[in-house]
Coordinates of C-alpha atoms in Angstrom, one line a residue:
M1 CA -18.6 -39.4 -48.7
S2 CA -15.2 -40.3 -47.2
G3 CA -14.4 -40.6 -43.6
K4 CA -11.8 -37.8 -43.7
P5 CA -12.8 -34.5 -42.1
E6 CA -13.1 -31.7 -44.6
V7 CA -10.5 -28.9 -44.1
T8 CA -11.9 -25.5 -44.8
A9 CA -10.0 -22.6 -46.4
E10 CA -9.9 -20.9 -43.0
G11 CA -8.5 -23.9 -41.2
R12 CA -5.6 -24.7 -43.6
L13 CA -3.0 -22.6 -41.8
D14 CA -4.2 -23.4 -38.3
G15 CA -1.3 -25.8 -37.7
L16 CA 1.2 -23.1 -38.7
K17 CA -0.6 -20.5 -36.5
W18 CA -0.6 -22.8 -33.5
G19 CA 3.0 -23.6 -34.1
L20 CA 3.7 -19.9 -34.1
V21 CA 1.7 -19.4 -30.9
F22 CA 3.7 -22.1 -29.1
A23 CA 7.0 -20.7 -30.5
L24 CA 6.1 -17.3 -29.1
I25 CA 5.4 -18.8 -25.7
A26 CA 8.7 -20.7 -25.8
V27 CA 10.5 -17.5 -26.8
G28 CA 8.9 -15.7 -23.9
A29 CA 9.8 -18.4 -21.4
Y30 CA 13.4 -18.6 -22.6
G31 CA 13.7 -14.8 -22.8
N32 CA 12.4 -14.5 -19.2
Y33 CA 15.1 -16.9 -18.1
Y34 CA 17.9 -15.4 -20.3
F35 CA 17.2 -11.8 -19.2
S36 CA 16.7 -12.7 -15.5
A37 CA 19.2 -10.0 -14.6
E38 CA 17.0 -7.3 -16.1
S39 CA 14.2 -5.5 -14.3
V40 CA 11.1 -7.5 -13.6
L41 CA 9.0 -4.6 -15.1
Y42 CA 10.7 -5.0 -18.5
R43 CA 10.3 -8.7 -18.5
V44 CA 6.6 -8.5 -17.5
V45 CA 5.9 -6.0 -20.2
A46 CA 7.7 -8.2 -22.8
L47 CA 5.8 -11.3 -21.7
L48 CA 2.5 -9.4 -21.8
A49 CA 3.3 -8.2 -25.3
L50 CA 4.3 -11.7 -26.5
G51 CA 1.1 -13.1 -24.8
A52 CA -1.1 -10.5 -26.6
V53 CA 0.5 -11.4 -29.9
A54 CA 0.2 -15.1 -29.3
G55 CA -3.5 -14.7 -28.1
Y56 CA -4.3 -12.6 -31.2
I57 CA -2.8 -15.3 -33.5
G58 CA -4.6 -18.0 -31.6
L59 CA -7.9 -16.2 -32.0
Q60 CA -7.4 -16.2 -35.8
T61 CA -7.7 -20.1 -35.9
V62 CA -10.9 -22.0 -36.2
K63 CA -10.7 -23.2 -32.6
G64 CA -9.7 -19.8 -31.4
G65 CA -12.8 -18.3 -33.1
A66 CA -15.0 -20.9 -31.6
F67 CA -13.5 -20.0 -28.2
W68 CA -14.2 -16.3 -28.7
N69 CA -17.8 -17.1 -29.7
L70 CA -18.2 -19.1 -26.5
V71 CA -16.9 -16.2 -24.4
K72 CA -19.4 -13.8 -26.1
D73 CA -22.2 -16.3 -25.6
A74 CA -21.2 -16.7 -21.9
K75 CA -21.5 -12.9 -21.5
V76 CA -25.0 -12.9 -23.0
E77 CA -26.0 -15.7 -20.6
I78 CA -24.6 -13.9 -17.6
R79 CA -26.8 -11.0 -18.4
K80 CA -29.8 -13.3 -18.2
V81 CA -29.1 -14.5 -14.7
V82 CA -31.4 -13.3 -11.9
W83 CA -29.0 -12.5 -9.1
P84 CA -30.3 -12.8 -5.5
T85 CA -31.0 -9.7 -3.4
R86 CA -28.8 -8.8 -0.4
Q87 CA -31.5 -10.0 1.9
E88 CA -31.8 -13.4 0.1
T89 CA -28.0 -13.8 0.2
V90 CA -27.8 -13.1 4.0
Q91 CA -30.7 -15.4 4.7
T92 CA -29.3 -18.2 2.7
T93 CA -25.8 -17.7 4.3
L94 CA -27.3 -17.8 7.8
I95 CA -29.2 -21.1 6.9
V96 CA -26.0 -22.7 5.6
V97 CA -24.1 -21.6 8.8
A98 CA -26.9 -23.0 11.0
V99 CA -26.9 -26.3 9.2
V100 CA -23.1 -26.6 9.4
I101 CA -23.2 -25.9 13.2
V102 CA -26.0 -28.4 13.8
M103 CA -24.3 -31.1 11.7
G104 CA -21.0 -30.4 13.5
L105 CA -22.7 -30.9 16.9
I106 CA -24.4 -34.1 15.6
L107 CA -21.1 -35.5 14.4
W108 CA -19.3 -34.5 17.6
A109 CA -22.0 -36.2 19.6
L110 CA -21.8 -39.3 17.5
D111 CA -18.0 -39.4 17.7
S112 CA -18.1 -39.0 21.4
L113 CA -20.7 -41.8 21.7
L114 CA -18.8 -44.2 19.5
G115 CA -15.5 -43.3 21.3
W116 CA -17.2 -44.0 24.7
A117 CA -18.6 -47.3 23.4
I118 CA -15.3 -48.5 22.0
S119 CA -13.3 -47.4 25.1
S120 CA -15.8 -49.3 27.3
L121 CA -15.5 -52.5 25.2
I122 CA -11.7 -52.3 25.3
G123 CA -11.3 -51.3 28.9

């Protein structure tokens, strides 16, 4: 077993694909600059089309496929989350607001006390 990573048949052209993705991004950036006199709508449509093509090519790579699997798995995990009810959300928010107010008052009092102590030492 050698220390070299094994390149699969799927990953052989990944470098070329990523180069094409970056070339499309560069063409989009330069085209947006070059056609700055044209309507913004046309430039946005062209950039979205180039972005879609670049994204599709990027998803055809090994890393792009892994990213797409991560997105699909994240959707599955989001469905498993037990979201709080409206009442729980309101109660938690009120507790947080109350704690922030109390801590603000404590810090204000401490600041005032330390300010008074320092001014009495100096003066």
